[in-house]
Amino acid sequence: MGKQGITRRSFVRQSALWTAAVAAGFSGIARPAHAARDSELNILCWEGYNTDNVLGPFRDMYPKATVRAESGTSDPDMINKLRAGEVNVWDLINVNQPWAQQQLFPENLIKPLDRARFEPYNELMLPEFRNYPLAYDSSGEHLLGVVQRFGPFSFVVNTDKISRETAEDQGYKLFFDPKMKGRYAVLTYDNWNIMHMCLAGDLNPFEELDEAGLKTFEDTARTIFSNAKLLSDDLVALNTALINGEIDAYFTGGTYTASPARYDGQTQVRAITPKSGPVDGKGGVVWVELTSLVNNPNPSSLAPEFLEFIQQPEICKKVAFAEGTYNPVSQMGNPDVFALFDEDELDAIQWDTLEEEMARSIDYQIVASYDRLIEIYNAAKRG
């Protein structure tokens, strides 16, 4: 496809642009008090919203405005920028679902949206997102952001080697099968690996683990790492290995990571959501992005305009099929949005099974015993 180089963990591919921006005082340095906030918009986001396909039409709408977007490498990294004082820099932040309700809003780093303005858009979303609890504060009173991209995230197989039914039935236990030794890889998205290794050990990653749970996690992590053929944080490399027959599966992956290969016609590459698991009977996890207004003391008037802009049908499609990876968006509940996707694009994001896979998935949440688990995880990864 020629556009597979951007991954969810990659650094922004616009280094020259951002080196210049930092030199000009954009990132981490307070802007002059006289800056025109009706002609400036700064967005901190996952990759996709920083592409010309998305930003170009918005810039065309506001030709006198300076619109910048910077891609982060993790939710905590982006949140820590705001904690470090960059609420004075950013106008919008785009992170996964638990952070807005559980950290950003309680810490006064974001501010609520105008419900009268934005809730009518929610009525056009897929049913599960029309009153999505994590888009609101814990009281349900304040709307904290716009839900858009999402997707189940568990693991990926080559269905020419492992049937979808077998993979869904076995779930993460597939990777404990002696026949799988040396036949799978680990996509090293560390936070996700920790979640999935907990689930593989029949543990709930979103509750504090006792010593017995930590020992189970350690045994699980060591087994999964020691029997893997390779470790990589490059989804393209692992999709290639899957297609070439070097591996039959990779641990940690989903619609997000499988979609580029599938859109290239390699539909044997399939994201799998286990049929069952240890958390309320579910083994899958779903990520959902939320874009929120930063509590900038000198806010940009363009920030809420952008939040409406990204919900227009043509822009929803551009966000869903931004360069690198492809994902469903909540606005596909709107017939005008859904009509923009062709058969191959729907197949790339596994639309045929999306509803049932979502039903088997729990929301991505903050890992409760993360500090202990990351130490154990890193030791296991080092071998």
mmCIF file of C-alpha atoms in Angstrom:
data_model
loop_
_atom_site.group_PDB
_atom_site.id
_atom_site.type_symbol
_atom_site.label_atom_id
_atom_site.label_comp_id
_atom_site.label_asym_id
_atom_site.label_seq_id
_atom_site.Cartn_x
_atom_site.Cartn_y
_atom_site.Cartn_z
ATOM 1 C CA MET A 1 0.000 0.000 0.000
ATOM 2 C CA GLY A 2 2.981 2.290 0.455
ATOM 3 C CA LYS A 3 1.518 3.778 3.633
ATOM 4 C CA GLN A 4 2.161 1.119 6.234
ATOM 5 C CA GLY A 5 5.102 2.748 7.982
ATOM 6 C CA ILE A 6 3.114 4.481 10.723
ATOM 7 C CA THR A 7 2.232 2.339 13.749
ATOM 8 C CA ARG A 8 0.422 3.134 16.962
ATOM 9 C CA ARG A 9 3.738 3.192 18.816
ATOM 10 C CA SER A 10 5.825 5.008 16.208
ATOM 11 C CA PHE A 11 7.179 8.477 16.643
ATOM 12 C CA VAL A 12 5.751 11.154 14.399
ATOM 13 C CA ARG A 13 7.097 10.929 10.855
ATOM 14 C CA GLN A 14 7.301 14.668 10.446
ATOM 15 C CA SER A 15 10.507 15.290 12.372
ATOM 16 C CA ALA A 16 11.716 18.208 10.298
ATOM 17 C CA LEU A 17 8.404 20.006 10.676
ATOM 18 C CA TRP A 18 8.314 19.504 14.408
ATOM 19 C CA THR A 19 11.970 20.338 14.953
ATOM 20 C CA ALA A 20 11.169 23.678 13.382
ATOM 21 C CA ALA A 21 8.044 24.010 15.474
ATOM 22 C CA VAL A 22 9.906 23.376 18.703
ATOM 23 C CA ALA A 23 12.630 25.807 17.676
ATOM 24 C CA ALA A 24 9.919 28.381 17.098
ATOM 25 C CA GLY A 25 8.637 27.829 20.628
ATOM 26 C CA PHE A 26 5.611 25.679 19.853
ATOM 27 C CA SER A 27 6.040 22.692 22.144
ATOM 28 C CA GLY A 28 6.428 23.166 25.877
ATOM 29 C CA ILE A 29 6.986 26.932 25.784
ATOM 30 C CA ALA A 30 4.242 29.365 26.666
ATOM 31 C CA ARG A 31 3.069 31.430 23.711
ATOM 32 C CA PRO A 32 3.095 35.223 23.856
ATOM 33 C CA ALA A 33 0.096 36.673 25.658
ATOM 34 C CA HIS A 34 -1.009 38.488 22.519
ATOM 35 C CA ALA A 35 -1.265 35.315 20.385
ATOM 36 C CA ALA A 36 -4.404 35.322 18.219
ATOM 37 C CA ARG A 37 -6.374 32.356 19.538
ATOM 38 C CA ASP A 38 -9.039 32.679 16.894
ATOM 39 C CA SER A 39 -6.470 31.802 14.235
ATOM 40 C CA GLU A 40 -4.469 29.021 15.923
ATOM 41 C CA LEU A 41 -5.219 25.406 16.780
ATOM 42 C CA ASN A 42 -2.816 22.890 18.327
ATOM 43 C CA ILE A 43 -3.824 19.209 18.542
ATOM 44 C CA LEU A 44 -2.101 16.440 20.536
ATOM 45 C CA CYS A 45 -3.277 13.138 19.122
ATOM 46 C CA TRP A 46 -2.749 9.603 17.967
ATOM 47 C CA GLU A 47 -1.591 9.354 14.350
ATOM 48 C CA GLY A 48 -4.293 9.917 11.758
ATOM 49 C CA TYR A 49 -5.579 13.272 12.903
ATOM 50 C CA ASN A 50 -2.183 14.731 12.033
ATOM 51 C CA THR A 51 -2.413 13.750 8.344
ATOM 52 C CA ASP A 52 -2.950 16.148 5.471
ATOM 53 C CA ASN A 53 -6.071 14.189 4.478
ATOM 54 C CA VAL A 54 -7.729 15.266 7.717
ATOM 55 C CA LEU A 55 -6.076 18.616 8.426
ATOM 56 C CA GLY A 56 -6.021 19.853 4.826
ATOM 57 C CA PRO A 57 -9.785 20.396 4.479
ATOM 58 C CA PHE A 58 -9.915 22.100 7.887
ATOM 59 C CA ARG A 59 -7.096 24.429 6.905
ATOM 60 C CA ASP A 60 -8.989 25.210 3.722
ATOM 61 C CA MET A 61 -11.963 26.255 5.851
ATOM 62 C CA TYR A 62 -9.762 28.569 7.929
ATOM 63 C CA PRO A 63 -7.016 29.711 5.545
ATOM 64 C CA LYS A 64 -5.711 32.364 7.927
ATOM 65 C CA ALA A 65 -5.360 29.928 10.812
ATOM 66 C CA THR A 66 -2.248 28.036 11.850
ATOM 67 C CA VAL A 67 -3.303 24.445 12.507
ATOM 68 C CA ARG A 68 -0.756 22.008 13.940
ATOM 69 C CA ALA A 69 -1.095 18.425 15.130
ATOM 70 C CA GLU A 70 1.516 16.309 16.855
ATOM 71 C CA SER A 71 1.293 12.546 17.263
ATOM 72 C CA GLY A 72 2.115 10.965 20.612
ATOM 73 C CA THR A 73 3.555 7.548 21.424
ATOM 74 C CA SER A 74 1.352 6.628 24.398
ATOM 75 C CA ASP A 75 -1.624 7.950 26.301
ATOM 76 C CA PRO A 76 0.410 8.561 29.503
ATOM 77 C CA ASP A 77 3.082 10.401 27.530
ATOM 78 C CA MET A 78 0.500 12.792 26.079
ATOM 79 C CA ILE A 79 -1.220 13.265 29.435
ATOM 80 C CA ASN A 80 2.100 13.996 31.133
ATOM 81 C CA LYS A 81 2.686 16.804 28.655
ATOM 82 C CA LEU A 82 -0.418 18.516 30.002
ATOM 83 C CA ARG A 83 0.610 17.818 33.597
ATOM 84 C CA ALA A 84 3.971 19.423 32.867
ATOM 85 C CA GLY A 85 2.306 22.697 31.932
ATOM 86 C CA GLU A 86 1.473 22.206 28.273
ATOM 87 C CA VAL A 87 -2.186 23.003 28.890
ATOM 88 C CA ASN A 88 -0.933 26.403 27.725
ATOM 89 C CA VAL A 89 0.109 24.869 24.391
ATOM 90 C CA TRP A 90 -2.566 22.384 23.347
ATOM 91 C CA ASP A 91 -6.213 22.957 22.487
ATOM 92 C CA LEU A 92 -7.332 19.352 21.852
ATOM 93 C CA ILE A 93 -6.109 15.998 23.129
ATOM 94 C CA ASN A 94 -6.995 12.629 21.593
ATOM 95 C CA VAL A 95 -6.452 9.611 23.884
ATOM 96 C CA ASN A 96 -8.083 6.285 24.715
ATOM 97 C CA GLN A 97 -11.250 6.014 26.732
ATOM 98 C CA PRO A 98 -10.381 5.656 30.433
ATOM 99 C CA TRP A 99 -8.076 8.619 30.741
ATOM 100 C CA ALA A 100 -10.575 11.446 30.227
ATOM 101 C CA GLN A 101 -12.956 10.326 32.951
ATOM 102 C CA GLN A 102 -10.423 8.945 35.408
ATOM 103 C CA GLN A 103 -7.483 11.343 35.126
ATOM 104 C CA LEU A 104 -7.793 14.271 32.723
ATOM 105 C CA PHE A 105 -11.098 15.655 33.994
ATOM 106 C CA PRO A 106 -10.476 15.096 37.723
ATOM 107 C CA GLU A 107 -7.105 16.838 37.336
ATOM 108 C CA ASN A 108 -8.734 19.789 35.562
ATOM 109 C CA LEU A 109 -6.680 19.186 32.398
ATOM 110 C CA ILE A 110 -9.712 19.075 30.099
ATOM 111 C CA LYS A 111 -13.054 20.863 30.156
ATOM 112 C CA PRO A 112 -16.539 19.624 29.242
ATOM 113 C CA LEU A 113 -18.170 20.057 25.860
ATOM 114 C CA ASP A 114 -21.406 21.939 25.299
ATOM 115 C CA ARG A 115 -23.931 19.101 25.550
ATOM 116 C CA ALA A 116 -26.571 20.969 23.583
ATOM 117 C CA ARG A 117 -24.126 21.396 20.731
ATOM 118 C CA PHE A 118 -22.523 17.959 20.659
ATOM 119 C CA GLU A 119 -25.004 15.382 21.966
ATOM 120 C CA PRO A 120 -27.118 15.527 18.789
ATOM 121 C CA TYR A 121 -24.075 14.095 16.975
ATOM 122 C CA ASN A 122 -24.056 11.174 19.417
ATOM 123 C CA GLU A 123 -27.518 10.170 18.227
ATOM 124 C CA LEU A 124 -25.993 9.405 14.807
ATOM 125 C CA MET A 125 -23.363 7.061 16.223
ATOM 126 C CA LEU A 126 -23.411 3.275 16.429
ATOM 127 C CA PRO A 127 -25.787 2.217 19.221
ATOM 128 C CA GLU A 128 -23.070 1.334 21.749
ATOM 129 C CA PHE A 129 -21.652 4.863 21.575
ATOM 130 C CA ARG A 130 -24.833 6.955 21.738
ATOM 131 C CA ASN A 131 -24.689 7.122 25.529
ATOM 132 C CA TYR A 132 -21.161 5.822 26.015
ATOM 133 C CA PRO A 133 -20.394 6.072 29.771
ATOM 134 C CA LEU A 134 -16.668 6.791 29.375
ATOM 135 C CA ALA A 135 -17.439 9.830 27.210
ATOM 136 C CA TYR A 136 -18.856 11.434 30.367
ATOM 137 C CA ASP A 137 -17.508 12.207 33.819
ATOM 138 C CA SER A 138 -18.287 9.745 36.611
ATOM 139 C CA SER A 139 -21.465 11.634 37.533
ATOM 140 C CA GLY A 140 -22.760 11.458 33.959
ATOM 141 C CA GLU A 141 -23.291 15.214 34.001
ATOM 142 C CA HIS A 142 -20.409 16.407 31.838
ATOM 143 C CA LEU A 143 -19.666 15.335 28.259
ATOM 144 C CA LEU A 144 -15.885 15.004 28.064
ATOM 145 C CA GLY A 145 -15.176 14.434 24.390
ATOM 146 C CA VAL A 146 -16.073 13.123 20.958
ATOM 147 C CA VAL A 147 -15.861 9.347 20.431
ATOM 148 C CA GLN A 148 -14.577 8.301 17.021
ATOM 149 C CA ARG A 149 -12.088 5.516 16.217
ATOM 150 C CA PHE A 150 -12.277 2.196 18.049
ATOM 151 C CA GLY A 151 -11.512 -1.478 17.650
ATOM 152 C CA PRO A 152 -11.171 -4.869 19.364
ATOM 153 C CA PHE A 153 -7.581 -5.698 20.294
ATOM 154 C CA SER A 154 -6.471 -9.190 21.297
ATOM 155 C CA PHE A 155 -4.331 -11.179 18.807
ATOM 156 C CA VAL A 156 -3.976 -11.974 15.098
ATOM 157 C CA VAL A 157 -3.711 -15.252 13.163
ATOM 158 C CA ASN A 158 -3.234 -16.505 9.625
ATOM 159 C CA THR A 159 -6.514 -18.321 9.044
ATOM 160 C CA ASP A 160 -4.853 -20.489 6.392
ATOM 161 C CA LYS A 161 -2.941 -22.064 9.301
ATOM 162 C CA ILE A 162 -5.276 -21.571 12.280
ATOM 163 C CA SER A 163 -9.009 -21.350 11.724
ATOM 164 C CA ARG A 164 -10.937 -18.420 13.099
ATOM 165 C CA GLU A 165 -13.166 -20.827 15.056
ATOM 166 C CA THR A 166 -10.193 -22.571 16.683
ATOM 167 C CA ALA A 167 -8.525 -19.279 17.584
ATOM 168 C CA GLU A 168 -11.716 -17.819 19.067
ATOM 169 C CA ASP A 169 -12.448 -20.993 21.048
ATOM 170 C CA GLN A 170 -8.934 -21.304 22.485
ATOM 171 C CA GLY A 171 -8.379 -17.592 23.012
ATOM 172 C CA TYR A 172 -5.009 -16.720 24.539
ATOM 173 C CA LYS A 173 -4.535 -20.375 25.538
ATOM 174 C CA LEU A 174 -3.607 -20.882 21.885
ATOM 175 C CA PHE A 175 -0.173 -19.520 22.736
ATOM 176 C CA PHE A 176 0.362 -22.207 25.395
ATOM 177 C CA ASP A 177 -0.104 -25.039 22.901
ATOM 178 C CA PRO A 178 3.274 -26.851 22.541
ATOM 179 C CA LYS A 179 2.710 -26.933 18.769
ATOM 180 C CA MET A 180 2.813 -23.127 18.747
ATOM 181 C CA LYS A 181 6.343 -22.917 20.145
ATOM 182 C CA GLY A 182 8.396 -20.954 17.630
ATOM 183 C CA ARG A 183 5.311 -20.380 15.481
ATOM 184 C CA TYR A 184 4.205 -17.016 16.830
ATOM 185 C CA ALA A 185 5.563 -13.543 17.504
ATOM 186 C CA VAL A 186 4.887 -10.926 20.156
ATOM 187 C CA LEU A 187 3.972 -7.437 19.027
ATOM 188 C CA THR A 188 5.645 -5.539 21.853
ATOM 189 C CA TYR A 189 3.032 -2.955 22.730
ATOM 190 C CA ASP A 190 3.989 -3.234 26.384
ATOM 191 C CA ASN A 191 0.855 -1.938 28.097
ATOM 192 C CA TRP A 192 -1.337 -4.096 25.872
ATOM 193 C CA ASN A 193 0.925 -7.124 26.355
ATOM 194 C CA ILE A 194 0.507 -6.758 30.113
ATOM 195 C CA MET A 195 -3.290 -6.686 29.779
ATOM 196 C CA HIS A 196 -3.334 -9.680 27.472
ATOM 197 C CA MET A 197 -0.892 -11.698 29.579
ATOM 198 C CA CYS A 198 -3.150 -11.121 32.581
ATOM 199 C CA LEU A 199 -6.127 -12.361 30.590
ATOM 200 C CA ALA A 200 -4.083 -15.328 29.336
ATOM 201 C CA GLY A 201 -3.418 -16.212 32.979
ATOM 202 C CA ASP A 202 -7.130 -15.878 33.845
ATOM 203 C CA LEU A 203 -6.436 -12.649 35.755
ATOM 204 C CA ASN A 204 -8.283 -9.334 35.685
ATOM 205 C CA PRO A 205 -5.709 -6.678 34.729
ATOM 206 C CA PHE A 206 -7.972 -3.875 35.956
ATOM 207 C CA GLU A 207 -7.988 -5.050 39.589
ATOM 208 C CA GLU A 208 -5.057 -5.061 42.010
ATOM 209 C CA LEU A 209 -3.282 -8.415 41.929
ATOM 210 C CA ASP A 210 -2.166 -10.241 45.066
ATOM 211 C CA GLU A 211 1.131 -12.137 45.305
ATOM 212 C CA ALA A 212 -0.414 -15.280 43.828
ATOM 213 C CA GLY A 213 -1.750 -13.262 40.903
ATOM 214 C CA LEU A 214 1.633 -11.628 40.340
ATOM 215 C CA LYS A 215 3.286 -15.062 40.306
ATOM 216 C CA THR A 216 0.731 -16.315 37.769
ATOM 217 C CA PHE A 217 1.428 -13.265 35.626
ATOM 218 C CA GLU A 218 5.184 -13.877 35.829
ATOM 219 C CA ASP A 219 4.805 -17.511 34.762
ATOM 220 C CA THR A 220 2.528 -16.494 31.902
ATOM 221 C CA ALA A 221 4.851 -13.747 30.673
ATOM 222 C CA ARG A 222 7.915 -15.983 30.777
ATOM 223 C CA THR A 223 6.119 -18.736 28.865
ATOM 224 C CA ILE A 224 4.826 -16.432 26.159
ATOM 225 C CA PHE A 225 8.151 -14.667 25.651
ATOM 226 C CA SER A 226 10.319 -17.797 25.801
ATOM 227 C CA ASN A 227 8.264 -19.675 23.196
ATOM 228 C CA ALA A 228 7.968 -16.768 20.748
ATOM 229 C CA LYS A 229 9.916 -16.885 17.489
ATOM 230 C CA LEU A 230 10.455 -13.115 17.489
ATOM 231 C CA LEU A 231 9.574 -9.882 19.251
ATOM 232 C CA SER A 232 8.891 -6.664 17.378
ATOM 233 C CA ASP A 233 7.006 -3.399 17.765
ATOM 234 C CA ASP A 234 6.545 -3.187 13.969
ATOM 235 C CA LEU A 235 3.077 -4.343 12.915
ATOM 236 C CA VAL A 236 4.091 -4.331 9.242
ATOM 237 C CA ALA A 237 6.980 -6.707 9.928
ATOM 238 C CA LEU A 238 4.709 -9.094 11.803
ATOM 239 C CA ASN A 239 2.004 -9.009 9.153
ATOM 240 C CA THR A 240 4.702 -9.790 6.591
ATOM 241 C CA ALA A 241 5.981 -12.695 8.694
ATOM 242 C CA LEU A 242 2.420 -13.988 8.970
ATOM 243 C CA ILE A 243 1.881 -13.795 5.211
ATOM 244 C CA ASN A 244 5.265 -15.355 4.420
ATOM 245 C CA GLY A 245 4.629 -18.315 6.699
ATOM 246 C CA GLU A 246 7.373 -17.482 9.209
ATOM 247 C CA ILE A 247 4.741 -17.389 11.957
ATOM 248 C CA ASP A 248 1.117 -18.452 12.262
ATOM 249 C CA ALA A 249 -0.021 -15.842 14.788
ATOM 250 C CA TYR A 250 1.084 -12.870 16.825
ATOM 251 C CA PHE A 251 0.243 -12.050 20.419
ATOM 252 C CA THR A 252 -1.344 -8.599 20.844
ATOM 253 C CA GLY A 253 -3.039 -7.201 17.789
ATOM 254 C CA GLY A 254 -6.441 -6.456 16.423
ATOM 255 C CA THR A 255 -8.433 -4.802 13.687
ATOM 256 C CA TYR A 256 -5.983 -1.911 13.931
ATOM 257 C CA THR A 257 -2.912 -4.035 13.131
ATOM 258 C CA ALA A 258 -4.489 -6.539 10.717
ATOM 259 C CA SER A 259 -6.268 -3.943 8.567
ATOM 260 C CA PRO A 260 -3.347 -2.841 6.320
ATOM 261 C CA ALA A 261 -2.637 -6.420 5.234
ATOM 262 C CA ARG A 262 -6.320 -7.161 4.763
ATOM 263 C CA TYR A 263 -6.782 -4.041 2.642
ATOM 264 C CA ASP A 264 -3.920 -5.289 0.477
ATOM 265 C CA GLY A 265 -5.972 -8.424 -0.194
ATOM 266 C CA GLN A 266 -4.295 -10.638 2.422
ATOM 267 C CA THR A 267 -7.564 -11.454 4.156
ATOM 268 C CA GLN A 268 -6.119 -14.581 5.751
ATOM 269 C CA VAL A 269 -4.625 -12.108 8.225
ATOM 270 C CA ARG A 270 -7.439 -11.845 10.757
ATOM 271 C CA ALA A 271 -7.821 -10.205 14.141
ATOM 272 C CA ILE A 272 -9.278 -12.561 16.731
ATOM 273 C CA THR A 273 -11.450 -11.805 19.744
ATOM 274 C CA PRO A 274 -11.710 -14.730 22.202
ATOM 275 C CA LYS A 275 -15.202 -16.068 22.768
ATOM 276 C CA SER A 276 -14.738 -16.026 26.537
ATOM 277 C CA GLY A 277 -12.391 -14.859 29.248
ATOM 278 C CA PRO A 278 -11.889 -14.051 32.926
ATOM 279 C CA VAL A 279 -13.492 -10.589 33.141
ATOM 280 C CA ASP A 280 -17.286 -10.860 33.183
ATOM 281 C CA GLY A 281 -16.881 -13.862 30.905
ATOM 282 C CA LYS A 282 -15.080 -11.762 28.295
ATOM 283 C CA GLY A 283 -11.555 -12.125 26.918
ATOM 284 C CA GLY A 284 -11.394 -9.328 24.365
ATOM 285 C CA VAL A 285 -10.472 -5.711 25.000
ATOM 286 C CA VAL A 286 -11.643 -2.751 22.942
ATOM 287 C CA TRP A 287 -9.922 0.615 22.660
ATOM 288 C CA VAL A 288 -12.025 3.711 21.968
ATOM 289 C CA GLU A 289 -10.515 7.120 21.251
ATOM 290 C CA LEU A 290 -11.939 10.286 22.775
ATOM 291 C CA THR A 291 -10.995 13.791 21.603
ATOM 292 C CA SER A 292 -11.379 16.441 24.293
ATOM 293 C CA LEU A 293 -10.971 20.173 24.834
ATOM 294 C CA VAL A 294 -7.804 20.945 26.769
ATOM 295 C CA ASN A 295 -8.392 23.340 29.659
ATOM 296 C CA ASN A 296 -6.159 25.933 28.023
ATOM 297 C CA PRO A 297 -6.442 29.259 29.888
ATOM 298 C CA ASN A 298 -6.351 31.033 26.527
ATOM 299 C CA PRO A 299 -8.540 28.676 24.471
ATOM 300 C CA SER A 300 -8.751 28.532 20.703
ATOM 301 C CA SER A 301 -12.184 29.232 19.258
ATOM 302 C CA LEU A 302 -11.318 26.698 16.531
ATOM 303 C CA ALA A 303 -11.175 23.722 18.918
ATOM 304 C CA PRO A 304 -14.946 23.050 19.123
ATOM 305 C CA GLU A 305 -15.170 23.771 15.395
ATOM 306 C CA PHE A 306 -12.689 20.953 14.772
ATOM 307 C CA LEU A 307 -14.736 18.591 16.941
ATOM 308 C CA GLU A 308 -17.741 19.245 14.709
ATOM 309 C CA PHE A 309 -15.604 19.062 11.578
ATOM 310 C CA ILE A 310 -14.356 15.516 12.308
ATOM 311 C CA GLN A 311 -17.961 14.302 12.528
ATOM 312 C CA GLN A 312 -18.859 15.328 8.986
ATOM 313 C CA PRO A 313 -19.328 12.208 6.820
ATOM 314 C CA GLU A 314 -16.415 12.754 4.419
ATOM 315 C CA ILE A 315 -14.044 13.537 7.279
ATOM 316 C CA CYS A 316 -15.218 10.518 9.303
ATOM 317 C CA LYS A 317 -14.177 8.366 6.368
ATOM 318 C CA LYS A 318 -10.784 10.106 6.133
ATOM 319 C CA VAL A 319 -10.200 9.540 9.847
ATOM 320 C CA ALA A 320 -11.197 5.863 9.549
ATOM 321 C CA PHE A 321 -8.849 5.347 6.610
ATOM 322 C CA ALA A 322 -6.010 7.641 7.595
ATOM 323 C CA GLU A 323 -2.609 6.527 6.382
ATOM 324 C CA GLY A 324 -1.064 3.438 7.921
ATOM 325 C CA THR A 325 -3.909 1.569 9.600
ATOM 326 C CA TYR A 326 -7.677 1.460 9.188
ATOM 327 C CA ASN A 327 -10.334 1.412 11.870
ATOM 328 C CA PRO A 328 -14.093 1.602 12.309
ATOM 329 C CA VAL A 329 -15.495 4.876 13.621
ATOM 330 C CA SER A 330 -18.471 5.422 15.863
ATOM 331 C CA GLN A 331 -20.138 7.612 13.226
ATOM 332 C CA MET A 332 -20.704 4.569 11.006
ATOM 333 C CA GLY A 333 -24.131 4.452 12.624
ATOM 334 C CA ASN A 334 -24.969 7.380 10.359
ATOM 335 C CA PRO A 335 -26.106 6.023 6.953
ATOM 336 C CA ASP A 336 -24.387 8.946 5.220
ATOM 337 C CA VAL A 337 -21.072 7.881 6.741
ATOM 338 C CA PHE A 338 -21.550 4.153 6.209
ATOM 339 C CA ALA A 339 -22.359 4.677 2.523
ATOM 340 C CA LEU A 340 -18.822 6.007 1.952
ATOM 341 C CA PHE A 341 -17.204 2.622 2.716
ATOM 342 C CA ASP A 342 -16.877 0.105 -0.101
ATOM 343 C CA GLU A 343 -16.876 -3.676 0.263
ATOM 344 C CA ASP A 344 -13.089 -4.001 0.426
ATOM 345 C CA GLU A 345 -12.814 -1.301 3.078
ATOM 346 C CA LEU A 346 -15.475 -2.940 5.212
ATOM 347 C CA ASP A 347 -13.683 -6.258 4.846
ATOM 348 C CA ALA A 348 -10.391 -4.661 5.880
ATOM 349 C CA ILE A 349 -11.894 -3.606 9.220
ATOM 350 C CA GLN A 350 -13.757 -6.917 9.677
ATOM 351 C CA TRP A 351 -17.140 -5.264 9.683
ATOM 352 C CA ASP A 352 -18.848 -8.619 9.224
ATOM 353 C CA THR A 353 -17.975 -9.721 12.764
ATOM 354 C CA LEU A 354 -17.416 -6.379 14.482
ATOM 355 C CA GLU A 355 -20.664 -6.367 16.436
ATOM 356 C CA GLU A 356 -20.143 -9.808 17.946
ATOM 357 C CA GLU A 357 -16.484 -9.089 18.689
ATOM 358 C CA MET A 358 -17.436 -5.881 20.500
ATOM 359 C CA ALA A 359 -19.952 -7.867 22.556
ATOM 360 C CA ARG A 360 -17.122 -10.165 23.697
ATOM 361 C CA SER A 361 -14.854 -7.265 24.685
ATOM 362 C CA ILE A 362 -14.413 -5.190 27.798
ATOM 363 C CA ASP A 363 -13.385 -1.556 27.696
ATOM 364 C CA TYR A 364 -9.689 -0.819 27.846
ATOM 365 C CA GLN A 365 -9.042 0.488 31.353
ATOM 366 C CA ILE A 366 -6.068 1.594 33.417
ATOM 367 C CA VAL A 367 -4.005 -1.422 34.552
ATOM 368 C CA ALA A 368 -4.290 -1.507 38.332
ATOM 369 C CA SER A 369 -0.949 -3.094 39.366
ATOM 370 C CA TYR A 370 0.984 -1.567 36.479
ATOM 371 C CA ASP A 371 4.174 -0.624 38.367
ATOM 372 C CA ARG A 372 4.682 -4.152 39.668
ATOM 373 C CA LEU A 373 3.604 -5.776 36.423
ATOM 374 C CA ILE A 374 5.902 -3.744 34.187
ATOM 375 C CA GLU A 375 8.906 -4.787 36.290
ATOM 376 C CA ILE A 376 7.952 -8.458 36.017
ATOM 377 C CA TYR A 377 7.142 -8.053 32.331
ATOM 378 C CA ASN A 378 10.471 -6.413 31.455
ATOM 379 C CA ALA A 379 12.406 -9.085 33.313
ATOM 380 C CA ALA A 380 10.523 -11.794 31.435
ATOM 381 C CA LYS A 381 11.111 -10.042 28.122
ATOM 382 C CA ARG A 382 14.849 -9.833 28.794
ATOM 383 C CA GLY A 383 14.796 -13.579 29.460
#
